[in-house]
Each structure stands twice: as C-alpha cells, then as structure tokens.
PDB file of C-alpha atoms in Angstrom:
ATOM      1  CA  MET V 145       0.073  -0.011   0.054  1.00 51.00           C
ATOM      2  CA  GLY V 146       1.161   3.428  -0.688  1.00 59.00           C
ATOM      3  CA  HIS V 147       2.113   5.617   2.178  1.00 82.00           C
ATOM      4  CA  GLY V 148       2.041   9.387   2.344  1.00 85.00           C
ATOM      5  CA  GLY V 149      -0.336  12.210   3.037  1.00 93.00           C
ATOM      6  CA  ASN V 150      -1.273  13.579   6.468  1.00 97.00           C
ATOM      7  CA  VAL V 151      -0.887  11.728   9.715  1.00 97.00           C
ATOM      8  CA  ILE V 152      -4.441  10.301   9.551  1.00 97.00           C
ATOM      9  CA  GLN V 153      -3.994   8.893   6.045  1.00 97.00           C
ATOM     10  CA  GLU V 154      -0.492   7.516   6.984  1.00 97.00           C
ATOM     11  CA  LEU V 155      -1.748   5.688  10.089  1.00 97.00           C
ATOM     12  CA  THR V 156      -4.925   4.422   8.401  1.00 97.00           C
ATOM     13  CA  THR V 157      -2.767   2.863   5.762  1.00 97.00           C
ATOM     14  CA  ASP V 158      -0.688   1.126   8.514  1.00 97.00           C
ATOM     15  CA  HIS V 159      -4.021  -0.097  10.029  1.00 98.00           C
ATOM     16  CA  ARG V 160      -5.023  -1.759   6.727  1.00 98.00           C
ATOM     17  CA  GLU V 161      -1.657  -3.338   6.368  1.00 97.00           C
ATOM     18  CA  VAL V 162      -1.856  -4.853   9.812  1.00 98.00           C
ATOM     19  CA  GLU V 163      -5.325  -6.152   9.042  1.00 98.00           C
ATOM     20  CA  ASP V 164      -3.938  -7.803   5.930  1.00 98.00           C
ATOM     21  CA  LEU V 165      -1.117  -9.406   7.906  1.00 98.00           C
ATOM     22  CA  PHE V 166      -3.656 -10.900  10.346  1.00 98.00           C
ATOM     23  CA  ALA V 167      -5.648 -12.184   7.287  1.00 98.00           C
ATOM     24  CA  GLN V 168      -2.595 -13.776   5.882  1.00 98.00           C
ATOM     25  CA  ILE V 169      -1.742 -15.481   9.116  1.00 98.00           C
ATOM     26  CA  GLU V 170      -5.246 -16.824   9.529  1.00 96.00           C
ATOM     27  CA  ALA V 171      -5.270 -18.106   5.925  1.00 98.00           C
ATOM     28  CA  LEU V 172      -2.473 -20.475   6.410  1.00 97.00           C
ATOM     29  CA  PRO V 173      -2.728 -23.939   7.994  1.00 96.00           C
ATOM     30  CA  GLY V 174      -2.031 -24.125  11.725  1.00 94.00           C
ATOM     31  CA  ALA V 175       1.558 -25.461  11.742  1.00 96.00           C
ATOM     32  CA  ASP V 176       2.823 -23.628   8.598  1.00 97.00           C
ATOM     33  CA  GLU V 177       6.111 -21.923   9.529  1.00 96.00           C
ATOM     34  CA  GLN V 178       5.150 -19.060   7.160  1.00 98.00           C
ATOM     35  CA  ARG V 179       2.819 -18.015  10.056  1.00 98.00           C
ATOM     36  CA  ARG V 180       5.863 -17.441  12.313  1.00 98.00           C
ATOM     37  CA  VAL V 181       7.503 -15.199   9.595  1.00 98.00           C
ATOM     38  CA  LEU V 182       4.221 -13.271   9.202  1.00 98.00           C
ATOM     39  CA  ALA V 183       3.863 -12.995  12.930  1.00 98.00           C
ATOM     40  CA  ASP V 184       7.347 -11.508  13.107  1.00 98.00           C
ATOM     41  CA  ARG V 185       6.561  -9.141  10.385  1.00 98.00           C
ATOM     42  CA  LEU V 186       3.339  -8.131  12.270  1.00 98.00           C
ATOM     43  CA  THR V 187       5.372  -7.543  15.384  1.00 98.00           C
ATOM     44  CA  MET V 188       7.775  -5.280  13.546  1.00 97.00           C
ATOM     45  CA  GLU V 189       4.998  -3.287  11.977  1.00 97.00           C
ATOM     46  CA  LEU V 190       3.090  -2.958  15.149  1.00 98.00           C
ATOM     47  CA  ILE V 191       6.124  -1.728  17.060  1.00 96.00           C
ATOM     48  CA  ARG V 192       7.185   0.811  14.423  1.00 96.00           C
ATOM     49  CA  HIS V 193       3.573   2.034  14.340  1.00 96.00           C
ATOM     50  CA  SER V 194       3.339   2.307  18.162  1.00 96.00           C
ATOM     51  CA  VAL V 195       6.655   4.255  18.396  1.00 96.00           C
ATOM     52  CA  ALA V 196       5.533   6.773  15.777  1.00 96.00           C
ATOM     53  CA  GLU V 197       2.143   7.245  17.435  1.00 97.00           C
ATOM     54  CA  GLU V 198       3.681   7.808  20.921  1.00 97.00           C
ATOM     55  CA  GLU V 199       6.411  10.091  19.644  1.00 97.00           C
ATOM     56  CA  TYR V 200       4.108  12.311  17.431  1.00 97.00           C
ATOM     57  CA  LEU V 201       0.452  11.514  17.367  1.00 97.00           C
ATOM     58  CA  TYR V 202      -0.326  11.400  21.053  1.00 98.00           C
ATOM     59  CA  PRO V 203       1.502  14.566  21.928  1.00 98.00           C
ATOM     60  CA  ALA V 204      -0.482  16.203  19.233  1.00 97.00           C
ATOM     61  CA  VAL V 205      -3.769  14.801  20.689  1.00 98.00           C
ATOM     62  CA  ARG V 206      -2.770  16.197  24.022  1.00 98.00           C
ATOM     63  CA  ARG V 207      -2.009  19.611  22.567  1.00 97.00           C
ATOM     64  CA  TYR V 208      -4.949  20.088  20.186  1.00 96.00           C
ATOM     65  CA  VAL V 209      -7.864  17.897  21.347  1.00 97.00           C
ATOM     66  CA  ASP V 210     -10.062  18.773  24.284  1.00 96.00           C
ATOM     67  CA  GLY V 211      -9.608  15.917  26.757  1.00 96.00           C
ATOM     68  CA  GLY V 212      -6.592  14.932  24.800  1.00 97.00           C
ATOM     69  CA  ASP V 213      -4.590  13.812  27.880  1.00 98.00           C
ATOM     70  CA  ASP V 214      -7.216  11.103  28.764  1.00 97.00           C
ATOM     71  CA  LEU V 215      -7.469  10.043  25.127  1.00 96.00           C
ATOM     72  CA  ALA V 216      -3.741   9.714  24.746  1.00 97.00           C
ATOM     73  CA  ASP V 217      -3.341   7.888  28.096  1.00 98.00           C
ATOM     74  CA  LYS V 218      -5.987   5.308  27.028  1.00 96.00           C
ATOM     75  CA  GLU V 219      -4.258   4.693  23.600  1.00 96.00           C
ATOM     76  CA  ILE V 220      -0.826   4.307  25.288  1.00 97.00           C
ATOM     77  CA  ALA V 221      -2.424   1.764  27.723  1.00 97.00           C
ATOM     78  CA  ASP V 222      -3.733  -0.144  24.630  1.00 96.00           C
ATOM     79  CA  HIS V 223      -0.244  -0.161  23.213  1.00 97.00           C
ATOM     80  CA  SER V 224       1.207  -1.627  26.390  1.00 97.00           C
ATOM     81  CA  GLU V 225      -1.295  -4.454  26.349  1.00 97.00           C
ATOM     82  CA  VAL V 226      -0.526  -5.208  22.677  1.00 98.00           C
ATOM     83  CA  GLU V 227       3.266  -5.078  23.461  1.00 97.00           C
ATOM     84  CA  ARG V 228       2.835  -7.504  26.249  1.00 97.00           C
ATOM     85  CA  MET V 229       0.988 -10.019  23.986  1.00 98.00           C
ATOM     86  CA  LEU V 230       3.657  -9.485  21.292  1.00 98.00           C
ATOM     87  CA  LYS V 231       6.319 -10.451  23.781  1.00 97.00           C
ATOM     88  CA  GLU V 232       4.391 -13.625  24.730  1.00 97.00           C
ATOM     89  CA  LEU V 233       4.002 -14.506  21.003  1.00 97.00           C
ATOM     90  CA  GLU V 234       7.744 -14.352  20.410  1.00 95.00           C
ATOM     91  CA  ASP V 235       8.165 -17.695  22.249  1.00 92.00           C
ATOM     92  CA  CYS V 236       5.356 -19.540  20.349  1.00 96.00           C
ATOM     93  CA  ARG V 237       5.493 -21.659  17.188  1.00 96.00           C
ATOM     94  CA  PRO V 238       2.797 -22.251  14.693  1.00 97.00           C
ATOM     95  CA  GLY V 239       0.913 -25.343  15.724  1.00 93.00           C
ATOM     96  CA  ASP V 240       1.214 -24.488  19.353  1.00 92.00           C
ATOM     97  CA  GLY V 241      -2.208 -23.795  20.714  1.00 91.00           C
ATOM     98  CA  ARG V 242      -0.832 -20.687  22.473  1.00 96.00           C
ATOM     99  CA  PHE V 243       0.182 -19.283  19.054  1.00 97.00           C
ATOM    100  CA  ASP V 244      -3.394 -19.326  17.774  1.00 96.00           C
ATOM    101  CA  THR V 245      -4.842 -18.027  21.024  1.00 97.00           C
ATOM    102  CA  LEU V 246      -2.426 -15.093  21.164  1.00 97.00           C
ATOM    103  CA  ILE V 247      -2.934 -14.270  17.445  1.00 98.00           C
ATOM    104  CA  LEU V 248      -6.693 -14.126  18.152  1.00 97.00           C
ATOM    105  CA  ARG V 249      -6.368 -11.988  21.363  1.00 98.00           C
ATOM    106  CA  LEU V 250      -3.866  -9.715  19.551  1.00 98.00           C
ATOM    107  CA  LYS V 251      -6.182  -9.252  16.587  1.00 98.00           C
ATOM    108  CA  ASN V 252      -9.095  -8.472  18.898  1.00 98.00           C
ATOM    109  CA  ALA V 253      -7.063  -5.904  20.797  1.00 98.00           C
ATOM    110  CA  VAL V 254      -5.590  -4.247  17.709  1.00 98.00           C
ATOM    111  CA  THR V 255      -9.013  -4.158  15.943  1.00 98.00           C
ATOM    112  CA  ALA V 256     -10.622  -2.397  18.956  1.00 97.00           C
ATOM    113  CA  HIS V 257      -7.717   0.027  19.179  1.00 97.00           C
ATOM    114  CA  VAL V 258      -7.820   0.812  15.414  1.00 98.00           C
ATOM    115  CA  SER V 259     -11.637   1.293  15.586  1.00 97.00           C
ATOM    116  CA  ASP V 260     -11.310   3.679  18.482  1.00 96.00           C
ATOM    117  CA  GLU V 261      -8.628   5.705  16.696  1.00 97.00           C
ATOM    118  CA  GLU V 262     -10.357   5.837  13.379  1.00 98.00           C
ATOM    119  CA  ASN V 263     -13.896   6.490  14.654  1.00 98.00           C
ATOM    120  CA  ARG V 264     -13.098   8.727  17.524  1.00 97.00           C
ATOM    121  CA  LEU V 265      -9.588  10.041  17.902  1.00 97.00           C
ATOM    122  CA  PHE V 266      -8.849  10.793  14.203  1.00 98.00           C
ATOM    123  CA  PRO V 267     -12.019  12.801  13.550  1.00 98.00           C
ATOM    124  CA  MET V 268     -11.470  14.773  16.837  1.00 97.00           C
ATOM    125  CA  LEU V 269      -7.787  15.532  15.741  1.00 97.00           C
ATOM    126  CA  ALA V 270      -8.974  16.508  12.194  1.00 97.00           C
ATOM    127  CA  ASP V 271     -11.484  18.969  13.721  1.00 98.00           C
ATOM    128  CA  SER V 272      -9.030  20.680  16.022  1.00 97.00           C
ATOM    129  CA  CYS V 273      -5.801  20.632  13.950  1.00 96.00           C
ATOM    130  CA  SER V 274      -4.866  22.569  10.834  1.00 96.00           C
ATOM    131  CA  ALA V 275      -4.319  20.797   7.516  1.00 97.00           C
ATOM    132  CA  ASP V 276      -0.702  21.960   7.615  1.00 97.00           C
ATOM    133  CA  ALA V 277      -0.165  20.570  11.100  1.00 96.00           C
ATOM    134  CA  LEU V 278      -1.715  17.287  10.047  1.00 97.00           C
ATOM    135  CA  ALA V 279       0.568  17.103   7.012  1.00 97.00           C
ATOM    136  CA  GLN V 280       3.612  17.908   9.113  1.00 97.00           C
ATOM    137  CA  LEU V 281       2.628  15.184  11.571  1.00 97.00           C
ATOM    138  CA  GLY V 282       2.416  12.733   8.673  1.00 97.00           C
ATOM    139  CA  GLU V 283       6.012  13.520   7.664  1.00 96.00           C
ATOM    140  CA  GLU V 284       7.143  13.174  11.295  1.00 96.00           C
ATOM    141  CA  VAL V 285       5.409   9.802  11.695  1.00 96.00           C
ATOM    142  CA  ARG V 286       6.844   8.431   8.466  1.00 95.00           C
ATOM    143  CA  SER V 287      10.333   9.448   9.568  1.00 94.00           C
ATOM    144  CA  ALA V 288       9.885   7.960  12.958  1.00 94.00           C
ATOM    145  CA  LYS V 289       8.680   4.610  11.449  1.00 93.00           C
ATOM    146  CA  GLU V 290      11.750   4.528   9.168  1.00 90.00           C
ATOM    147  CA  HIS V 291      14.065   4.887  12.139  1.00 89.00           C
ATOM    148  CA  ALA V 292      12.214   2.665  14.604  1.00 83.00           C
TER     149      ALA V 292
END
C-alpha cells in the first residue's frame, strides 16, 4: 500500500496493512512456519507504528484535542497491552495452541484500538488541527517509522 499524506492517512494505511497481515496468518494452515514469519513481520509493523504514534500522534492529541490527555493515556495503555502480547507471542511456534490463542487475542485488541482511533480520535484531531499541522505530523510519523 502506498504511504504518504497527512498523519491520519498515514496511520490508516498502516492499519489496513496490519489487518492484511492478520488475514494472511489466519489463511495459512495451523503449523505452517510461514505463520511465524508473518507474525514476526506483524510484530515489527506494530512496534514501528506504536513508536511513531507515541512520539508524534499522542503529543499532538494532548495539545490540540479537548480531553486529549485522557485520550492519549488510553491509547498508550492499549499499546502496552499489545506489546505484552507480542512479547508472549515471540516464544510460540505455529501449531502450538498458544500461538493461535495469542494471535486471536492480539487481533481483537488491535481491531478495537484501530476502531477507536479511526472512529473517535482521528475525527477529533482533524476537527481541531490545521491541515498543515496534520501534513507535518504525517511527515514526522513516516520518519519515525523509518528509524524505529
């Protein structure tokens, strides 16, 4: 998928890519080692995305959005839970029941987080932040992901 645009477009593209990785993992047979490769790629993408959001998106939410501190704190707590599951997943192999359980729990947590961002946080940010500021944040997020 093509990246670019403002911070909301950039992060929404990431969300679709992560959803696609979950679909690829789920489409493969349980013990297929390609699932481990995809889970490692998923982990890398989620970490890069989280680092960029925590470095740039959430400070902007705190600055521009009414009630932004509480919103940002909730999103960061979501990240912590996802990171804990990713750490657990590192020790699992495809075919191990824990692998499937963690993938499902991870997918549910990420899906809820994405839904919250796209349906609540992003519209609030778009309403309270200038187009130029959103574009600048998009550049900063892309740079942060490249260096994460």
